[in-house]
Every structure is written in C-alpha cells, then in structure tokens.
Amino acid sequence: MPGYVSAVLPLVTIFVLFLNVRCEGQNGQSGVYISAVGDPGMRRDGLRVAWEAWNFCNEVGEEAPHMGSPRGADCFDLASNGDANYTVVHHVSEADNKLSYTDSFPGNNYTNPNNVDLYAAAKEIYLGEKCEVKDNPPWQFWMVMLKNGNLDTTAALCPKDGAKVGPFNPESRFPCFGKGCMNQPLVYHNFTSIKGNKLKGGISGSYDLDVDLSQSVGGDISYYSVTWEKEVGQGGWSFHHILKTSKKYPWLMLYLRSDATLGFSGGYHYDTRGMTRTIPESPNFKVRITVDVRQGGGKNSQFYLLDMGSCWKNSGHSCDGDVLTDVTRYSEMIINPETEAWCRPDRLYECPPYHTFKNGTRVSRNDTANFPYDAYHVYCSPGNAKHAEQPTTYCDPYSNPQPQEIMQILPHPVWGEYGYPTKKGDGWIGDPRTWELDVGGLSHNLYFYQDPGTTPARRRWTSLDVGTEIYVSNNELAEWILSDFDILVPAISSEHGDSTRLI
C-alpha cells in the first residue's frame, strides 16, 4: 500500500521557519514568534482549501440550481508510488461538495437542518471533519469567500442590525435587477491533480445562472476564478484570483481567508472551521503575505491588502451569538490608489473620533493641524452604539447578520511604522511585494467603539483575509496572485494551551 508523503518541510527547516523567527512587537518588545496557522506560508504539499458563498447579509437564502449548498472543499495528500511518482489522494468527493439542504449528511454523526442557511453552516463542519489535519491543535483549511452585493429590499431576507424586518422600497445604493438578484453563484471545481511535478486545481463560475462558461467569459457577464498551483516539495502554493462584475451583478467580493478553526469568524455567526489554530490578539502579532496585483478592478475596487475581522459586544464582552448585541468589527487597508479619503475636516462624520500614533499620542479629529485625515478612507459606527460620538455615520445595517463597525484606512506615512504602505501606489499594479505587517500593533491603536465606562475588549482577530470588493461597477475586472500567507504570534501565546483559542 503506498505511503502518504509528509506534505511539509524537513524537520530542521520547520524548526528554523516556525521557532526561530524574532520580531519586534508593540512598544519595542521583542521575542520569538511562531506561526498561528496550520499551513505556515502555504508550503504544505497536501493542500487544504475550501470555499463558501454568501448573499448580501452573509447567508445563503437560496441555493443555485444543481450546485448544492454553497460550501465545498479540495483537500488531499500525496501517496508515493516510488521513484518520485505521486498520486493525489482526495479526502472530499464531488458528491460531498454537491450536498444540498435536501440531502442527509453521510453517517450518523451529523444533524440535517431543513433550512438552507443552517445547512450550509453544518456542511462546513462536515467538510472540516473530512479535511482536518490532526495536529495539536487540529486545523482544517484556507477559505475562499465569495459574496454577492445585490440586495432585494422587497424580499425581506436580510435583518437590520440583527433584527428581522419586513420588505421596504428599493434604494439606489442597493443594486438589484429584480426577483432572484441575491442568488448564489455557479461553482465549477477542477479537483487538484498532478502533472509531472506540478500540482494544480481551482474553482470558477458566474452569478449569471444562464451562461455557458465553456463558450466564453467575455461580454456582460459576471465571472470569478481561483486557481492554485505548486511544485511538489518546492516553494509554496500560489493562488491566482480573477473577479469580474456585470450590469446585473455590479457589486461582488472575492477573498482568501484564514479563519478560526472553531467558534465565530469575521461576519459569520455560526461555528466555523479554518486555518488559524491560535487566535492572534492585539497588540503582538504579525502577518506575512506576498501580493501581486495584475488588474485593479476599476476606481471602485476596494482592494484589501489585509482585512481583519472580529466580534465583541459594545460592553467589551465576547460575542455569544446574540445578533442584536454582538458587533462585527472590521478594519481594512485599501491599496487601490484611486480610493479617496472621505474623512476630511469638512466631513468629520466619516472620521473616527481620534487617531492614536504608535507612540501613544492621541489626536482628536477636530485638530485640523495634526489629525491625519488622508490616512482614513471612512469610519462608520455600529448601528446599536448608543453613545457614538457625534457627528458620525452608521454602518450599513443590512450587509451583516448583526450590527457592524468598519474602519477603512489608506496608505499613509502614519502606518509606515507598522510595515504598511505609506503612499498611493505602494503594492499596486507593477509593484508586487512581500509584506510583513505589524497587524497587532496597528489594530491595538485603531479606534473601535465601546460603551462609556466599560472594560476594553480583548481584540482577538478570528479572520484575516486578502482580496477585493468591487463596489457597484459594471464590467470591471480584478486579478491578483496571493502566496506566502502566514500569521505570526509570540511563542509564549502557544504555551497557554486552549486559552489562546477561545473565540
């Protein structure tokens, strides 16, 4: 019987890569950092990758015809046939990926919710078990996330700040061509295969349910693809992304995420599975990524060099699944040089109440001489913030299953101390870079709302991702390659056992 190839680097290399990384943390602290993810730097031959698709409020709503529930995975190991010949041994079948909410999960260990939203959440758990790598602690997969920005206001599918609401009249800010505009995409999967020494697989599809993608992907149709490839035993995985909008689907999102291996992840109020084994916490953690942007997606493409997501209540307490009091917290660095700073002295409602410099100095947004307005695209308060400093803009109440708070920042010298871009064009088309970002330090100093007099929340980031959100633009195309993704946390964090993994 052929033996599985150890789909990792040699032991000595692992020791150097994971245990002998010295970084300087917040306030000049330094020490040894280790990887928080199951597949550090995306270097494991035996890939674990999954995909999920969300409607406007991060649910399913309705499955696409013949596609099954919008969760799938490509998870495999290599079997050696001798003489450096390998066979790809898959752990997830096409039948698994096509499971629909009308189907029962194989075996007797799973519940079968008769609800498309709950079934998708259960399917993620099912796929996670089939993909799980039994390390200590275990982990499951990288996650490709697709999202449709159409909102049918007459369908009453999305809550308002977590509260169920009825239909309301269409609004120009919410694109929708009519009934069915919130549909899930077609998903076509090429199982990872090996040719010579190269491993390659991917997914592709469209939100236009009546198109024949075998004929053409041109014209006024939506399209996406994610292709992954790697040389056996060499380097790491390269993820090549393409996202195209259309007149019917002008607002689309595509990200590659490292989510928590249990509990809630960013914007997801169900039990999740993912790649992040130790949850990074502000102020001391780093992210390493290589990003090569080939096409930008137009002026409304909010390309996130890094998007971080978490959840805590306005009281500072951890989220517990109560969508009326849980608040999703996002911070995103947008590197598209066409994205402007909406935060300005004459638009203080688009700015956070204050900016904190890395040395701890805090400056009010009213201080026009010292506040770095150009460092902020926009800030919005959660809809359930009872004491938000005025003036403020409240975040869209429909595009998350619960209230949300969003902080979007732009390349600026104030972020340079954290390793982030300092000027427009950094890391953009023609400027591929490997970044080491002090995400812990930056996220520690960003403003996030809490009710007055409450204990500051532990800022624990259960989702970190890279990708773009093309906002209401017809026939725009974005293309980028992501590799080397890693999250680094202080080695001492891993010594606390499961306490570092509470979500």
Short mmCIF file of C-alpha atoms in Angstrom, two decimals:
data_model
loop_
_atom_site.label_atom_id
_atom_site.label_comp_id
_atom_site.label_asym_id
_atom_site.label_seq_id
_atom_site.Cartn_x
_atom_site.Cartn_y
_atom_site.Cartn_z
CA MET A 1 0.00 0.00 0.00
CA PRO A 2 1.56 3.36 -0.99
CA GLY A 3 2.53 5.54 1.95
CA TYR A 4 1.50 9.14 2.40
CA VAL A 5 4.18 11.69 1.74
CA SER A 6 4.78 14.03 4.63
CA ALA A 7 3.46 17.17 2.99
CA VAL A 8 5.65 19.52 4.98
CA LEU A 9 9.22 20.70 5.06
CA PRO A 10 12.03 18.72 6.65
CA LEU A 11 12.16 18.89 10.44
CA VAL A 12 15.21 21.16 10.58
CA THR A 13 13.59 23.64 8.20
CA ILE A 14 10.40 23.59 10.24
CA PHE A 15 12.35 24.45 13.38
CA VAL A 16 14.05 27.39 11.70
CA LEU A 17 10.91 28.67 9.99
CA PHE A 18 8.48 28.36 12.88
CA LEU A 19 10.51 28.65 16.04
CA ASN A 20 13.40 30.94 15.26
CA VAL A 21 11.56 34.00 13.96
CA ARG A 22 12.49 37.04 16.01
CA CYS A 23 10.23 40.06 15.68
CA GLU A 24 9.85 43.35 17.49
CA GLY A 25 6.37 43.80 18.93
CA GLN A 26 4.33 46.66 20.34
CA ASN A 27 6.26 49.13 22.49
CA GLY A 28 9.57 47.69 21.34
CA GLN A 29 9.02 44.26 22.84
CA SER A 30 10.90 41.54 21.01
CA GLY A 31 10.96 37.78 21.13
CA VAL A 32 10.39 34.57 19.29
CA TYR A 33 7.30 34.34 17.11
CA ILE A 34 5.74 31.16 15.74
CA SER A 35 3.09 30.50 13.13
CA ALA A 36 -0.54 30.57 14.23
CA VAL A 37 -1.79 28.74 11.14
CA GLY A 38 -1.84 25.06 10.27
CA ASP A 39 -0.01 25.55 6.96
CA PRO A 40 2.62 28.25 7.61
CA GLY A 41 3.46 30.18 4.46
CA MET A 42 1.21 27.91 2.34
CA ARG A 43 4.09 25.45 1.88
CA ARG A 44 2.43 22.09 2.60
CA ASP A 45 2.14 19.86 -0.49
CA GLY A 46 -1.08 18.32 0.82
CA LEU A 47 -3.35 21.33 0.40
CA ARG A 48 -6.46 22.06 2.42
CA VAL A 49 -8.70 24.68 0.77
CA ALA A 50 -12.46 25.27 0.96
CA TRP A 51 -14.90 27.79 -0.50
CA GLU A 52 -18.05 29.49 0.69
CA ALA A 53 -20.54 31.85 -0.94
CA TRP A 54 -22.67 34.40 0.91
CA ASN A 55 -25.56 36.61 -0.05
CA PHE A 56 -25.69 40.27 0.97
CA CYS A 57 -26.24 39.53 4.65
CA ASN A 58 -23.79 36.58 4.83
CA GLU A 59 -26.43 33.87 4.50
CA VAL A 60 -27.49 31.52 1.69
CA GLY A 61 -31.12 32.45 1.08
CA GLU A 62 -31.50 30.03 -1.83
CA GLU A 63 -29.13 27.51 -3.41
CA ALA A 64 -28.13 27.91 -7.06
CA PRO A 65 -29.68 25.22 -9.30
CA HIS A 66 -27.76 21.91 -9.30
CA MET A 67 -24.88 23.42 -7.30
CA GLY A 68 -25.76 22.13 -3.84
CA SER A 69 -25.21 24.09 -0.66
CA PRO A 70 -22.57 26.81 -1.28
CA ARG A 71 -19.77 25.17 0.66
CA GLY A 72 -17.11 22.96 -0.90
CA ALA A 73 -13.54 21.79 -0.39
CA ASP A 74 -10.47 20.37 -2.12
CA CYS A 75 -8.39 18.54 0.47
CA PHE A 76 -5.79 15.91 -0.34
CA ASP A 77 -2.49 14.27 0.48
CA LEU A 78 0.11 12.72 -1.80
CA ALA A 79 0.78 9.00 -1.95
CA SER A 80 4.21 7.86 -3.10
CA ASN A 81 4.37 5.26 -5.85
CA GLY A 82 8.17 5.10 -5.66
CA ASP A 83 10.80 6.81 -7.84
CA ALA A 84 9.34 10.25 -7.03
CA ASN A 85 5.99 9.37 -8.59
CA TYR A 86 2.96 10.57 -6.68
CA THR A 87 -0.79 10.10 -6.64
CA VAL A 88 -3.21 12.71 -5.34
CA VAL A 89 -5.44 11.13 -2.67
CA HIS A 90 -8.55 13.26 -2.16
CA HIS A 91 -10.48 13.33 1.11
CA VAL A 92 -13.55 15.14 -0.24
CA SER A 93 -15.63 13.79 -3.13
CA GLU A 94 -17.73 15.56 -5.73
CA ALA A 95 -20.78 14.05 -4.00
CA ASP A 96 -19.70 15.72 -0.76
CA ASN A 97 -19.37 19.08 -2.47
CA LYS A 98 -22.77 18.75 -4.16
CA LEU A 99 -24.66 18.04 -0.93
CA SER A 100 -27.84 20.13 -0.81
CA TYR A 101 -30.05 21.06 2.13
CA THR A 102 -32.49 18.40 0.85
CA ASP A 103 -29.80 15.74 1.42
CA SER A 104 -28.78 13.95 4.59
CA PHE A 105 -25.13 14.02 5.53
CA PRO A 106 -23.45 10.60 5.21
CA GLY A 107 -23.05 8.77 8.51
CA ASN A 108 -24.87 9.14 11.78
CA ASN A 109 -22.81 11.91 13.39
CA TYR A 110 -24.47 14.94 11.79
CA THR A 111 -27.73 16.79 12.13
CA ASN A 112 -29.53 17.67 8.91
CA PRO A 113 -31.14 21.11 9.23
CA ASN A 114 -34.08 21.62 6.88
CA ASN A 115 -33.01 25.22 6.30
CA VAL A 116 -30.60 26.47 3.64
CA ASP A 117 -28.72 28.80 5.98
CA LEU A 118 -28.27 26.34 8.82
CA TYR A 119 -27.49 23.51 6.42
CA ALA A 120 -24.58 25.45 4.90
CA ALA A 121 -23.15 26.03 8.38
CA ALA A 122 -23.48 22.32 9.13
CA LYS A 123 -21.90 21.42 5.79
CA GLU A 124 -18.83 23.50 6.68
CA ILE A 125 -18.45 21.42 9.86
CA TYR A 126 -18.89 18.20 7.84
CA LEU A 127 -16.25 19.23 5.27
CA GLY A 128 -13.98 20.38 8.07
CA GLU A 129 -14.02 16.92 9.60
CA LYS A 130 -13.11 15.31 6.28
CA CYS A 131 -10.27 17.79 5.74
CA GLU A 132 -8.97 18.07 9.30
CA VAL A 133 -5.27 17.63 9.94
CA LYS A 134 -4.84 16.04 13.35
CA ASP A 135 -2.14 18.34 14.65
CA ASN A 136 -2.25 19.74 18.17
CA PRO A 137 -4.41 21.72 17.92
CA PRO A 138 -6.05 20.44 14.70
CA TRP A 139 -6.88 22.61 11.69
CA GLN A 140 -8.96 22.34 8.52
CA PHE A 141 -8.48 24.66 5.51
CA TRP A 142 -7.85 28.01 3.89
CA MET A 143 -11.19 29.55 2.89
CA VAL A 144 -12.08 31.21 -0.42
CA MET A 145 -15.02 33.55 0.16
CA LEU A 146 -17.44 34.84 -2.49
CA LYS A 147 -20.14 37.42 -1.80
CA ASN A 148 -22.94 38.88 -3.90
CA GLY A 149 -23.62 42.56 -3.13
CA ASN A 150 -27.13 42.63 -4.60
CA LEU A 151 -29.92 43.31 -2.10
CA ASP A 152 -33.58 42.73 -2.92
CA THR A 153 -35.24 45.10 -0.45
CA THR A 154 -38.66 43.61 -1.24
CA ALA A 155 -37.65 40.06 -0.26
CA ALA A 156 -37.16 40.69 3.49
CA LEU A 157 -34.21 38.28 3.56
CA CYS A 158 -31.75 40.45 5.48
CA PRO A 159 -32.13 41.71 9.06
CA LYS A 160 -31.49 45.32 10.05
CA ASP A 161 -28.72 45.47 12.66
CA GLY A 162 -29.64 41.90 13.58
CA ALA A 163 -33.41 42.49 13.89
CA LYS A 164 -35.77 40.88 11.41
CA VAL A 165 -37.55 43.46 9.24
CA GLY A 166 -40.14 43.33 6.50
CA PRO A 167 -39.86 44.48 2.89
CA PHE A 168 -39.01 48.09 2.11
CA ASN A 169 -38.82 50.17 -1.03
CA PRO A 170 -35.76 49.83 -3.29
CA GLU A 171 -32.89 52.26 -2.66
CA SER A 172 -30.33 53.37 -5.23
CA ARG A 173 -27.44 52.27 -3.01
CA PHE A 174 -28.61 48.65 -3.20
CA PRO A 175 -28.33 47.16 -6.70
CA CYS A 176 -30.93 44.55 -7.72
CA PHE A 177 -32.32 43.68 -11.15
CA GLY A 178 -35.46 42.12 -9.65
CA LYS A 179 -36.57 38.87 -8.07
CA GLY A 180 -33.68 36.44 -7.66
CA CYS A 181 -30.92 39.06 -7.73
CA MET A 182 -29.43 37.74 -4.47
CA ASN A 183 -28.67 34.31 -5.93
CA GLN A 184 -25.68 32.13 -5.16
CA PRO A 185 -23.12 31.55 -7.94
CA LEU A 186 -22.45 28.68 -10.26
CA VAL A 187 -19.37 26.83 -8.98
CA TYR A 188 -17.27 24.57 -11.19
CA HIS A 189 -14.47 22.69 -9.49
CA ASN A 190 -11.31 21.26 -11.00
CA PHE A 191 -10.01 18.79 -8.42
CA THR A 192 -6.31 19.25 -7.76
CA SER A 193 -4.28 16.91 -9.95
CA ILE A 194 -0.61 16.30 -10.61
CA LYS A 195 1.19 16.53 -13.93
CA GLY A 196 4.90 15.89 -13.80
CA ASN A 197 5.95 17.66 -10.63
CA LYS A 198 3.21 20.32 -10.67
CA LEU A 199 0.04 20.28 -8.57
CA LYS A 200 -2.86 22.37 -9.85
CA GLY A 201 -6.56 22.82 -9.13
CA GLY A 202 -9.20 25.51 -8.84
CA ILE A 203 -12.77 26.75 -8.93
CA SER A 204 -14.54 29.11 -11.31
CA GLY A 205 -18.04 30.26 -12.05
CA SER A 206 -20.53 33.07 -12.52
CA TYR A 207 -23.52 34.63 -10.80
CA ASP A 208 -25.31 34.68 -14.18
CA LEU A 209 -27.14 31.38 -13.93
CA ASP A 210 -27.96 31.06 -17.64
CA VAL A 211 -24.45 31.45 -19.10
CA ASP A 212 -22.32 28.77 -20.73
CA LEU A 213 -18.84 29.37 -19.35
CA SER A 214 -17.38 26.74 -21.67
CA GLN A 215 -18.02 29.12 -24.59
CA SER A 216 -16.78 32.46 -23.30
CA VAL A 217 -16.18 34.55 -20.20
CA GLY A 218 -16.26 37.82 -22.13
CA GLY A 219 -19.13 40.24 -22.59
CA ASP A 220 -21.52 41.48 -19.95
CA ILE A 221 -21.39 38.53 -17.56
CA SER A 222 -20.03 38.13 -14.06
CA TYR A 223 -17.14 35.77 -13.56
CA TYR A 224 -14.67 34.59 -10.93
CA SER A 225 -11.91 32.05 -10.70
CA VAL A 226 -9.34 30.93 -8.15
CA THR A 227 -6.53 28.65 -9.32
CA TRP A 228 -3.94 27.15 -7.01
CA GLU A 229 -0.65 25.54 -8.06
CA LYS A 230 2.62 24.35 -6.56
CA GLU A 231 5.72 22.32 -7.38
CA VAL A 232 5.93 19.17 -5.26
CA GLY A 233 8.45 19.61 -2.47
CA GLN A 234 9.38 23.14 -3.54
CA GLY A 235 8.21 26.60 -2.52
CA GLY A 236 4.62 27.30 -1.64
CA TRP A 237 1.15 27.50 -3.13
CA SER A 238 0.25 30.35 -5.44
CA PHE A 239 -3.42 31.40 -5.52
CA HIS A 240 -4.40 33.22 -8.72
CA HIS A 241 -7.68 35.18 -8.40
CA ILE A 242 -9.90 36.79 -11.03
CA LEU A 243 -13.15 38.68 -10.32
CA LYS A 244 -15.38 40.37 -12.92
CA THR A 245 -18.60 42.30 -12.39
CA SER A 246 -21.50 42.81 -14.80
CA LYS A 247 -24.55 45.03 -15.16
CA LYS A 248 -26.72 42.50 -13.29
CA TYR A 249 -24.04 41.82 -10.66
CA PRO A 250 -22.11 45.08 -10.19
CA TRP A 251 -21.08 44.55 -6.55
CA LEU A 252 -19.02 41.41 -5.93
CA MET A 253 -16.41 40.28 -3.41
CA LEU A 254 -13.67 37.64 -3.51
CA TYR A 255 -11.23 36.96 -0.65
CA LEU A 256 -8.87 34.28 0.60
CA ARG A 257 -9.31 33.97 4.36
CA SER A 258 -7.55 32.42 7.30
CA ASP A 259 -10.43 31.78 9.69
CA ALA A 260 -10.54 30.40 13.20
CA THR A 261 -10.71 26.61 13.49
CA LEU A 262 -13.72 26.88 15.82
CA GLY A 263 -16.17 29.45 17.11
CA PHE A 264 -17.19 32.56 15.19
CA SER A 265 -15.17 34.11 12.36
CA GLY A 266 -15.47 37.60 10.91
CA GLY A 267 -19.03 38.28 9.76
CA TYR A 268 -20.08 34.67 10.37
CA HIS A 269 -22.35 33.94 13.32
CA TYR A 270 -22.15 30.15 13.07
CA ASP A 271 -19.50 27.73 14.27
CA THR A 272 -16.70 27.95 11.73
CA ARG A 273 -13.74 25.90 10.56
CA GLY A 274 -10.49 27.27 9.19
CA MET A 275 -6.73 27.57 9.23
CA THR A 276 -5.97 29.76 12.28
CA ARG A 277 -5.12 27.46 15.20
CA THR A 278 -4.09 30.17 17.66
CA ILE A 279 -6.22 33.32 17.55
CA PRO A 280 -3.98 36.38 17.14
CA GLU A 281 -4.59 39.11 19.70
CA SER A 282 -3.62 42.78 19.67
CA PRO A 283 -1.05 44.15 20.19
CA ASN A 284 1.52 41.45 19.34
CA PHE A 285 1.10 39.55 16.10
CA LYS A 286 2.32 39.83 12.52
CA VAL A 287 1.04 38.85 9.09
CA ARG A 288 3.30 37.87 6.19
CA ILE A 289 1.89 37.84 2.66
CA THR A 290 3.06 38.21 -0.92
CA VAL A 291 0.60 40.05 -3.15
CA ASP A 292 0.92 40.67 -6.89
CA VAL A 293 -1.94 42.81 -8.25
CA ARG A 294 -2.24 42.38 -12.04
CA GLN A 295 -5.51 44.26 -12.70
CA GLY A 296 -7.16 46.56 -10.21
CA GLY A 297 -10.90 46.28 -10.83
CA GLY A 298 -11.58 49.96 -11.51
CA LYS A 299 -11.88 53.02 -9.31
CA ASN A 300 -14.48 51.40 -7.03
CA SER A 301 -12.40 48.31 -6.32
CA GLN A 302 -11.64 48.33 -2.62
CA PHE A 303 -8.62 46.02 -2.76
CA TYR A 304 -7.74 44.95 0.76
CA LEU A 305 -4.06 44.33 1.34
CA LEU A 306 -5.40 42.99 4.59
CA ASP A 307 -8.87 42.78 6.03
CA MET A 308 -9.22 41.79 9.68
CA GLY A 309 -12.47 40.70 11.27
CA SER A 310 -13.53 40.08 14.85
CA CYS A 311 -16.56 40.28 17.10
CA TRP A 312 -17.20 41.78 20.51
CA LYS A 313 -20.10 43.50 22.19
CA ASN A 314 -20.24 47.22 22.91
CA SER A 315 -19.81 46.26 26.56
CA GLY A 316 -16.42 44.73 25.70
CA HIS A 317 -17.66 41.21 26.32
CA SER A 318 -17.07 38.41 23.82
CA CYS A 319 -19.76 37.63 21.27
CA ASP A 320 -22.15 34.82 22.18
CA GLY A 321 -24.39 34.52 19.11
CA ASP A 322 -26.96 37.15 20.11
CA VAL A 323 -27.23 39.05 16.81
CA LEU A 324 -28.83 42.07 18.49
CA THR A 325 -25.87 42.74 20.80
CA ASP A 326 -22.92 41.08 19.01
CA VAL A 327 -21.00 43.50 16.77
CA THR A 328 -18.76 42.50 13.88
CA ARG A 329 -15.61 44.67 13.84
CA TYR A 330 -13.66 45.17 10.61
CA SER A 331 -10.51 47.04 9.68
CA GLU A 332 -9.28 47.12 6.10
CA MET A 333 -6.24 48.62 4.38
CA ILE A 334 -7.29 49.62 0.84
CA ILE A 335 -4.35 49.92 -1.58
CA ASN A 336 -6.20 50.98 -4.73
CA PRO A 337 -4.67 54.42 -5.39
CA GLU A 338 -7.98 55.63 -6.84
CA THR A 339 -9.68 55.25 -3.45
CA GLU A 340 -10.01 58.67 -1.86
CA ALA A 341 -10.12 59.78 1.75
CA TRP A 342 -13.73 60.54 2.58
CA CYS A 343 -12.55 61.54 6.05
CA ARG A 344 -11.88 65.30 5.81
CA PRO A 345 -12.10 68.33 8.10
CA ASP A 346 -15.44 69.22 6.46
CA ARG A 347 -16.71 65.62 6.77
CA LEU A 348 -15.87 64.69 10.35
CA TYR A 349 -18.75 62.20 10.39
CA GLU A 350 -16.63 59.98 8.09
CA CYS A 351 -13.68 60.03 10.55
CA PRO A 352 -13.01 58.15 13.79
CA PRO A 353 -13.21 60.39 16.87
CA TYR A 354 -9.43 60.31 17.28
CA HIS A 355 -6.20 58.88 15.89
CA THR A 356 -3.60 57.20 18.10
CA PHE A 357 0.00 57.31 16.93
CA LYS A 358 2.27 54.35 17.60
CA ASN A 359 3.95 56.21 20.48
CA GLY A 360 0.56 56.50 22.20
CA THR A 361 -0.09 60.15 21.38
CA ARG A 362 -3.78 60.70 20.70
CA VAL A 363 -5.12 63.49 18.49
CA SER A 364 -8.77 64.48 18.04
CA ARG A 365 -10.36 64.64 14.59
CA ASN A 366 -11.15 68.29 15.43
CA ASP A 367 -7.41 69.06 15.48
CA THR A 368 -7.09 70.04 11.83
CA ALA A 369 -3.37 70.74 12.17
CA ASN A 370 -2.41 67.26 13.42
CA PHE A 371 -5.12 64.71 12.60
CA PRO A 372 -4.06 62.53 9.60
CA TYR A 373 -7.28 62.77 7.57
CA ASP A 374 -5.71 61.28 4.44
CA ALA A 375 -4.91 58.08 6.36
CA TYR A 376 -8.62 57.19 6.55
CA HIS A 377 -11.00 56.28 3.75
CA VAL A 378 -14.02 56.09 6.04
CA TYR A 379 -15.11 55.12 9.54
CA CYS A 380 -18.67 54.14 10.50
CA SER A 381 -20.19 53.37 13.89
CA PRO A 382 -22.18 50.24 14.74
CA GLY A 383 -25.92 50.77 14.46
CA ASN A 384 -26.50 49.77 18.10
CA ALA A 385 -23.92 52.21 19.51
CA LYS A 386 -26.00 54.23 21.99
CA HIS A 387 -23.24 56.71 22.79
CA ALA A 388 -21.42 57.12 19.47
CA GLU A 389 -19.53 60.40 19.35
CA GLN A 390 -21.33 62.81 17.06
CA PRO A 391 -21.27 63.57 14.23
CA THR A 392 -20.97 60.02 12.87
CA THR A 393 -22.03 57.80 10.01
CA TYR A 394 -23.63 54.49 10.95
CA CYS A 395 -22.57 51.37 9.09
CA ASP A 396 -24.91 49.71 6.65
CA PRO A 397 -27.37 47.76 8.82
CA TYR A 398 -28.23 45.06 6.26
CA SER A 399 -24.93 43.63 4.98
CA ASN A 400 -24.10 41.64 8.12
CA PRO A 401 -26.22 39.30 10.24
CA GLN A 402 -25.65 41.67 13.18
CA PRO A 403 -24.51 45.29 13.69
CA GLN A 404 -21.06 46.07 12.31
CA GLU A 405 -18.30 48.64 12.76
CA ILE A 406 -15.92 49.36 9.89
CA MET A 407 -12.58 51.16 9.85
CA GLN A 408 -11.08 51.56 6.36
CA ILE A 409 -7.58 53.02 6.11
CA LEU A 410 -5.39 54.13 3.21
CA PRO A 411 -1.62 54.16 2.55
CA HIS A 412 -0.11 56.98 4.61
CA PRO A 413 3.14 57.70 6.49
CA VAL A 414 1.43 57.16 9.88
CA TRP A 415 1.08 53.45 9.06
CA GLY A 416 4.70 53.05 7.97
CA GLU A 417 5.88 52.16 11.48
CA TYR A 418 3.68 49.07 11.26
CA GLY A 419 5.11 47.98 7.90
CA TYR A 420 2.04 49.10 5.96
CA PRO A 421 2.05 51.10 2.68
CA THR A 422 2.93 54.75 3.14
CA LYS A 423 1.89 56.27 -0.19
CA LYS A 424 -0.53 55.75 -3.06
CA GLY A 425 0.69 53.06 -5.46
CA ASP A 426 2.63 51.03 -2.91
CA GLY A 427 1.95 47.36 -3.63
CA TRP A 428 -0.29 48.15 -6.58
CA ILE A 429 -0.11 47.04 -10.23
CA GLY A 430 3.52 46.51 -11.27
CA ASP A 431 4.75 46.61 -7.67
CA PRO A 432 4.42 43.07 -6.25
CA ARG A 433 5.71 42.83 -2.69
CA THR A 434 6.16 40.55 0.25
CA TRP A 435 4.81 42.33 3.30
CA GLU A 436 5.47 41.79 6.97
CA LEU A 437 2.73 43.73 8.69
CA ASP A 438 2.57 44.58 12.38
CA VAL A 439 -1.17 43.96 12.40
CA GLY A 440 -1.24 43.52 16.15
CA GLY A 441 0.31 46.90 16.82
CA LEU A 442 -1.85 48.72 14.31
CA SER A 443 -5.10 47.07 15.42
CA HIS A 444 -4.26 47.86 19.05
CA ASN A 445 -4.14 51.58 18.27
CA LEU A 446 -7.14 51.84 15.93
CA TYR A 447 -10.32 53.34 17.31
CA PHE A 448 -13.25 50.97 17.92
CA TYR A 449 -16.43 51.94 19.74
CA GLN A 450 -17.34 50.75 23.22
CA ASP A 451 -19.99 51.97 25.64
CA PRO A 452 -18.61 54.50 28.16
CA GLY A 453 -17.15 53.05 31.34
CA THR A 454 -16.77 49.52 30.02
CA THR A 455 -13.63 47.38 30.20
CA PRO A 456 -11.71 47.43 26.90
CA ALA A 457 -12.39 44.33 24.82
CA ARG A 458 -9.71 41.80 24.06
CA ARG A 459 -9.11 42.40 20.37
CA ARG A 460 -8.85 38.87 19.02
CA TRP A 461 -8.94 38.59 15.24
CA THR A 462 -10.70 35.44 14.10
CA SER A 463 -10.48 36.23 10.37
CA LEU A 464 -7.66 37.71 8.32
CA ASP A 465 -8.05 37.88 4.55
CA VAL A 466 -6.81 39.41 1.29
CA GLY A 467 -8.90 40.30 -1.75
CA THR A 468 -11.21 42.86 -3.27
CA GLU A 469 -14.70 44.25 -3.01
CA ILE A 470 -15.71 45.79 -6.35
CA TYR A 471 -18.44 48.24 -5.43
CA VAL A 472 -21.28 48.91 -7.92
CA SER A 473 -19.31 48.95 -11.17
CA ASN A 474 -20.27 47.33 -14.46
CA ASN A 475 -17.81 45.06 -16.24
CA GLU A 476 -14.75 45.73 -14.12
CA LEU A 477 -12.02 43.11 -13.79
CA ALA A 478 -9.61 42.49 -10.91
CA GLU A 479 -6.75 39.98 -10.97
CA TRP A 480 -4.16 39.18 -8.33
CA ILE A 481 -1.91 36.44 -7.01
CA LEU A 482 -1.52 35.67 -3.31
CA SER A 483 1.15 33.48 -1.74
CA ASP A 484 3.24 33.00 1.44
CA PHE A 485 0.29 33.75 3.78
CA ASP A 486 1.29 33.37 7.42
CA ILE A 487 0.24 34.72 10.81
CA LEU A 488 2.91 35.02 13.49
CA VAL A 489 2.20 35.17 17.22
CA PRO A 490 4.54 35.33 20.23
CA ALA A 491 5.78 31.85 21.15
CA ILE A 492 4.62 32.40 24.73
CA SER A 493 1.00 32.52 23.48
CA SER A 494 1.18 28.91 22.37
CA GLU A 495 2.16 27.83 25.89
CA HIS A 496 -1.26 28.71 27.30
CA GLY A 497 -2.99 25.79 25.64
CA ASP A 498 -6.63 26.14 24.73
CA SER A 499 -6.90 29.52 26.50
CA THR A 500 -5.37 31.15 23.41
CA ARG A 501 -8.03 29.59 21.20
CA LEU A 502 -11.20 30.85 22.83
CA ILE A 503 -13.20 32.76 20.24
#
